[in-house]
Coordinates of C-alpha atoms and ligand atoms in Angstrom, one line a residue:
M1 CA -136.6 -23.1 15.0
N2 CA -139.5 -20.7 15.9
K3 CA -141.6 -18.8 13.4
K4 CA -139.5 -15.6 13.9
D5 CA -136.2 -17.4 13.1
S6 CA -137.8 -19.0 10.0
L7 CA -138.9 -15.6 8.6
L8 CA -135.4 -14.2 9.3
S9 CA -133.7 -17.1 7.4
I10 CA -136.0 -16.7 4.4
A11 CA -135.3 -12.9 4.4
C12 CA -131.5 -13.6 4.5
I13 CA -131.9 -16.1 1.6
I14 CA -133.9 -13.5 -0.5
V15 CA -131.4 -10.7 0.2
T16 CA -128.4 -13.0 -0.7
A17 CA -130.1 -14.1 -3.9
L18 CA -130.8 -10.4 -4.8
I19 CA -127.1 -9.5 -4.3
I20 CA -126.0 -12.4 -6.5
L21 CA -128.5 -11.4 -9.2
V22 CA -127.3 -7.8 -9.1
V23 CA -123.6 -8.9 -9.4
L24 CA -124.4 -11.2 -12.3
I25 CA -126.4 -8.6 -14.2
G26 CA -123.5 -6.1 -13.7
Q27 CA -120.9 -8.5 -15.1
S28 CA -123.1 -9.4 -18.1
L29 CA -123.5 -5.7 -19.0
R30 CA -119.7 -5.1 -18.8
I31 CA -119.1 -8.1 -21.1
E32 CA -121.7 -6.8 -23.6
K33 CA -120.1 -3.4 -23.6
K34 CA -116.7 -4.9 -24.3
L35 CA -118.0 -7.0 -27.2
G36 CA -120.0 -4.1 -28.6
F37 CA -116.8 -2.0 -28.6
L38 CA -114.6 -4.3 -30.7
P39 CA -116.6 -4.2 -34.0
Q40 CA -116.7 -0.4 -33.7
L41 CA -112.9 -0.3 -33.5
K42 CA -112.6 -2.6 -36.5
I43 CA -114.8 -0.2 -38.5
A44 CA -112.6 2.7 -37.5
Q45 CA -109.5 0.9 -38.7
E46 CA -111.0 -0.1 -42.0
N47 CA -112.4 3.3 -42.9
E48 CA -109.8 6.0 -42.6
N49 CA -112.4 8.6 -43.5
I50 CA -114.4 8.1 -40.3
P51 CA -113.1 10.4 -37.5
I52 CA -111.8 8.0 -34.8
K53 CA -113.5 10.0 -32.0
S54 CA -117.0 9.6 -33.4
V55 CA -117.0 5.8 -33.6
I56 CA -115.0 4.8 -30.5
S57 CA -117.0 4.9 -27.3
S58 CA -114.3 3.8 -24.8
D59 CA -112.8 6.8 -23.1
T60 CA -109.5 5.0 -22.5
Y61 CA -109.1 3.8 -26.1
S62 CA -110.2 7.1 -27.6
I63 CA -107.6 8.9 -25.5
E64 CA -104.9 6.5 -26.6
R65 CA -105.9 6.8 -30.3
C66 CA -106.2 10.6 -30.2
T67 CA -102.9 11.0 -28.4
F68 CA -101.3 8.9 -31.1
T69 CA -102.8 11.0 -33.8
T70 CA -101.8 14.3 -32.1
E71 CA -98.3 13.1 -31.5
S72 CA -97.7 12.2 -35.2
V73 CA -98.8 15.6 -36.3
L74 CA -96.8 17.4 -33.6
T75 CA -93.7 15.3 -34.5
K76 CA -94.0 16.0 -38.2
F77 CA -94.6 19.8 -37.9
D78 CA -93.2 20.4 -34.4
G79 CA -92.6 24.1 -33.9
A80 CA -94.2 25.1 -37.1
N81 CA -96.5 28.1 -37.6
L82 CA -99.5 26.3 -39.3
T83 CA -101.6 28.1 -42.0
T84 CA -104.3 27.4 -44.5
A85 CA -103.7 30.8 -46.3
D86 CA -102.8 30.7 -50.0
I87 CA -99.1 31.4 -49.4
G88 CA -97.6 29.9 -52.6
I89 CA -95.4 26.8 -52.2
P90 CA -92.0 26.2 -53.8
I91 CA -91.9 22.7 -55.4
L92 CA -88.4 21.8 -56.4
C93 CA -87.7 19.5 -59.4
Y94 CA -84.4 17.6 -59.1
H95 CA -83.2 14.8 -61.3
D96 CA -80.1 12.8 -60.4
V97 CA -77.9 13.5 -57.4
N98 CA -74.5 12.3 -58.5
P99 CA -70.8 13.4 -58.3
T100 CA -70.3 12.6 -62.0
K101 CA -69.7 15.8 -63.9
G102 CA -70.7 17.1 -67.3
N103 CA -74.5 17.3 -67.2
N104 CA -76.6 19.9 -65.3
L105 CA -79.2 17.2 -64.4
L106 CA -76.5 15.6 -62.3
L107 CA -76.5 17.6 -59.1
N108 CA -73.3 17.3 -57.0
P109 CA -74.2 15.5 -53.7
D110 CA -72.2 18.2 -51.7
K111 CA -74.4 20.9 -53.3
F112 CA -77.5 18.9 -52.5
R113 CA -76.5 18.6 -48.9
Q114 CA -75.7 22.3 -48.7
Q115 CA -79.2 23.1 -50.0
M116 CA -80.9 20.7 -47.6
K117 CA -78.9 22.1 -44.7
Y118 CA -80.1 25.6 -45.7
L119 CA -83.7 24.4 -45.6
K120 CA -83.2 22.7 -42.2
D121 CA -81.3 25.7 -40.7
N122 CA -84.0 28.0 -41.9
G123 CA -87.0 26.1 -40.5
Y124 CA -88.5 24.6 -43.7
F125 CA -90.8 21.6 -43.5
T126 CA -91.1 19.2 -46.4
L127 CA -94.5 18.1 -47.5
T128 CA -95.6 14.7 -48.9
M129 CA -97.9 14.6 -52.0
D130 CA -100.9 13.9 -49.8
E131 CA -100.1 16.8 -47.5
L132 CA -99.8 19.1 -50.5
Y133 CA -103.1 17.8 -52.0
G134 CA -104.8 18.3 -48.6
Y135 CA -103.6 21.9 -48.4
L136 CA -104.5 22.8 -52.0
R137 CA -107.9 21.0 -52.1
E138 CA -109.1 20.2 -48.6
N139 CA -108.0 23.3 -46.7
T140 CA -105.6 21.3 -44.4
A141 CA -103.2 23.5 -42.5
I142 CA -99.5 23.3 -43.4
P143 CA -96.4 25.0 -42.0
S144 CA -96.0 28.5 -43.3
K145 CA -92.4 27.5 -44.4
S146 CA -93.4 24.5 -46.4
I147 CA -91.5 23.1 -49.4
V148 CA -91.9 20.1 -51.7
L149 CA -88.9 18.2 -52.9
T150 CA -89.4 16.1 -56.1
F151 CA -87.0 14.0 -58.2
D152 CA -87.9 13.1 -61.8
D153 CA -87.1 9.9 -63.7
G154 CA -85.9 7.7 -60.8
Y155 CA -82.1 7.6 -61.1
I156 CA -80.0 5.4 -58.8
G157 CA -78.3 8.5 -57.3
N158 CA -81.6 9.3 -55.6
Y159 CA -81.0 6.2 -53.5
T160 CA -77.2 6.4 -53.2
Y161 CA -76.6 10.1 -52.6
A162 CA -80.0 11.9 -52.0
Y163 CA -81.6 9.4 -49.6
P164 CA -78.9 9.5 -46.9
V165 CA -79.0 13.3 -46.9
L166 CA -82.9 13.3 -46.7
K167 CA -82.6 10.9 -43.8
E168 CA -79.9 13.1 -42.1
F169 CA -82.3 16.1 -42.1
G170 CA -85.5 14.2 -41.5
F171 CA -86.9 15.3 -44.9
T172 CA -89.4 13.6 -47.1
A173 CA -89.5 13.8 -50.9
T174 CA -91.3 12.4 -54.0
I175 CA -89.7 10.4 -56.8
F176 CA -91.6 10.5 -60.1
M177 CA -90.5 7.1 -61.6
I178 CA -90.5 6.2 -65.3
S179 CA -92.1 2.8 -64.7
E180 CA -90.4 0.9 -67.5
C181 CA -87.0 2.0 -66.2
V182 CA -87.3 0.2 -62.9
D183 CA -84.4 -2.2 -62.5
K184 CA -82.7 -0.8 -65.7
D185 CA -79.1 0.4 -65.7
S186 CA -78.5 3.6 -63.7
Y187 CA -82.2 3.7 -62.5
L188 CA -83.6 2.6 -59.2
T189 CA -84.1 -1.1 -58.5
S190 CA -87.4 -2.6 -57.3
G191 CA -85.7 -3.3 -53.9
Q192 CA -84.5 0.3 -53.6
I193 CA -87.9 1.7 -54.6
K194 CA -89.6 -0.5 -51.9
E195 CA -87.1 0.6 -49.3
L196 CA -87.5 4.3 -50.1
S197 CA -91.3 3.9 -50.1
E198 CA -91.3 2.2 -46.7
Y199 CA -89.1 5.0 -45.3
G200 CA -91.8 7.5 -46.4
I201 CA -90.4 8.8 -49.7
D202 CA -93.4 9.1 -52.1
I203 CA -92.9 7.0 -55.3
E204 CA -95.2 8.4 -58.0
S205 CA -95.5 8.2 -61.8
H206 CA -93.6 9.8 -64.6
T207 CA -95.4 7.7 -67.3
T208 CA -94.2 4.4 -68.6
D209 CA -91.5 5.5 -71.1
H210 CA -91.0 9.3 -70.8
S211 CA -92.7 10.1 -74.1
D212 CA -93.4 13.7 -75.0
L213 CA -97.1 13.8 -74.3
T214 CA -97.8 16.7 -76.6
K215 CA -97.0 14.3 -79.6
L216 CA -99.4 11.6 -78.5
S217 CA -103.2 11.3 -79.0
L218 CA -105.4 11.6 -75.9
S219 CA -106.1 7.9 -75.8
K220 CA -102.4 7.0 -76.0
Q221 CA -101.7 9.5 -73.2
I222 CA -104.3 7.8 -71.0
D223 CA -102.9 4.4 -71.8
I224 CA -99.3 5.2 -70.7
M225 CA -100.5 7.1 -67.7
K226 CA -102.7 4.2 -66.6
E227 CA -100.1 1.5 -67.3
S228 CA -97.4 3.3 -65.3
K229 CA -99.9 3.8 -62.4
Y230 CA -100.9 0.1 -62.3
S231 CA -97.3 -1.2 -62.6
L232 CA -96.1 1.0 -59.7
E233 CA -99.2 0.1 -57.6
K234 CA -98.5 -3.6 -58.2
L235 CA -94.8 -3.1 -57.2
L236 CA -95.5 -1.0 -54.0
N237 CA -99.0 -2.2 -53.0
K238 CA -100.1 1.4 -52.5
P239 CA -102.2 3.9 -54.6
I240 CA -100.2 6.0 -57.1
N241 CA -102.2 9.2 -57.2
Y242 CA -99.7 11.8 -58.7
I243 CA -97.8 12.3 -61.9
A244 CA -95.1 14.6 -63.3
Y245 CA -95.3 15.2 -67.1
P246 CA -92.1 14.1 -68.9
Y247 CA -90.0 17.2 -69.7
G248 CA -92.7 19.1 -67.8
K249 CA -94.5 19.3 -71.2
L250 CA -98.2 19.2 -71.5
N251 CA -101.2 20.2 -73.6
N252 CA -105.0 20.3 -72.8
N253 CA -105.2 16.6 -73.6
A254 CA -102.5 15.8 -71.0
K255 CA -104.5 17.4 -68.3
E256 CA -107.6 15.5 -69.4
A257 CA -105.6 12.2 -69.6
A258 CA -104.2 12.6 -66.1
A259 CA -107.7 13.0 -64.7
A260 CA -109.0 10.1 -66.8
A261 CA -106.2 7.8 -65.7
G262 CA -107.1 8.4 -62.1
Y263 CA -104.5 10.9 -60.9
K264 CA -105.3 13.6 -58.3
M265 CA -102.5 16.1 -59.2
A266 CA -100.0 16.6 -62.1
F267 CA -96.9 18.7 -62.3
N268 CA -95.0 20.8 -64.9
V269 CA -91.7 22.6 -64.6
Q270 CA -92.7 26.1 -65.4
G271 CA -90.8 27.7 -62.5
T272 CA -93.4 29.5 -60.4
L273 CA -94.8 29.0 -57.0
T274 CA -97.8 26.6 -56.7
D275 CA -100.9 28.1 -55.1
K276 CA -104.5 27.2 -54.5
K277 CA -105.7 29.0 -57.7
D278 CA -103.6 26.7 -60.0
N279 CA -105.2 24.0 -62.1
I280 CA -104.6 20.8 -60.1
Y281 CA -103.4 19.1 -63.3
N282 CA -100.9 21.9 -64.1
L283 CA -99.0 22.6 -60.9
D284 CA -95.7 24.5 -61.1
R285 CA -92.3 23.3 -60.1
F286 CA -88.8 24.9 -60.2
Y287 CA -86.0 23.0 -62.0
I288 CA -82.8 22.9 -59.9
G289 CA -79.6 22.2 -61.9
N290 CA -76.0 21.6 -61.0
N291 CA -75.1 25.1 -62.5
F292 CA -77.2 26.8 -59.8
S293 CA -75.3 28.7 -57.2
M294 CA -76.4 28.7 -53.5
S295 CA -77.8 32.2 -54.0
D296 CA -79.9 31.0 -57.0
F297 CA -81.3 28.3 -54.7
I298 CA -82.0 30.7 -51.9
R299 CA -83.7 33.2 -54.3
I300 CA -86.1 30.4 -55.4
V301 CA -87.0 29.1 -52.0
T302 CA -87.6 32.5 -50.5
L303 CA -89.7 33.8 -53.5
K304 CA -92.8 35.6 -52.3
R305 CA -96.2 35.2 -54.0
T306 CA -97.0 38.4 -55.9
Ligands
ZN1 ZN1 -88.2 13.2 -66.7

């Protein structure tokens, strides 16, 4: 081998070594990027308040996550005209849905279905409690034809008769449960409550025992509101943030107690639209009884804010 050939061989070896080095560095950078991305994703999943886009650097993943988020919103409010304006929301207060006659609290299931069909045919969207709170306090947009369906006390007919109709029309609702009545005769069972909650029906509080709050001291009010919140949270393993006052009756102490017990909104049955100017612990609902005609119902849900 002459001197020229030797130099050529050394040059070949150096070039080959450089190529291998460049490839190895490239791979190691890619692995580092992958490992660095995983903890960021974990943080995003653990903290719902952090916008997904701001913490995830991978384009592919951020596209997947954002598509998922956008899809859920579109599916829920598909075709809706969204607004943040203070339009006034009808919140309906039902009790039992049951074919038994003789009590106005027992709404005939056929009447209930007719009312839900009217809402569906006329383009109404039902809001969850969190969506209502978001609209009232965090300026989140909602469909201009929004309505909130609530059921007080937690009767078994909510599961037997109302639930299949809500599913048929793809509606959500909130059940304000008297926590000490869970598993009692004619009330919802623990299993039914869990199933309803898993489906997306909000289970919230109606105190422990349906006491008239205006007859209780502030500290007693706080006690029964807290106790009912904790027992439902234990049963459902989710936060209970909303409460309906028994009989819709309240005084200034009740509003203070609801806040002190950790609730974010509380409801009466005073029969007016709920709007952004309302006290968050004194939100209005409309009672719907079995003696209401279809035109009574339509008059309520089409009321305009004055
Ligand atoms: Zn009640």
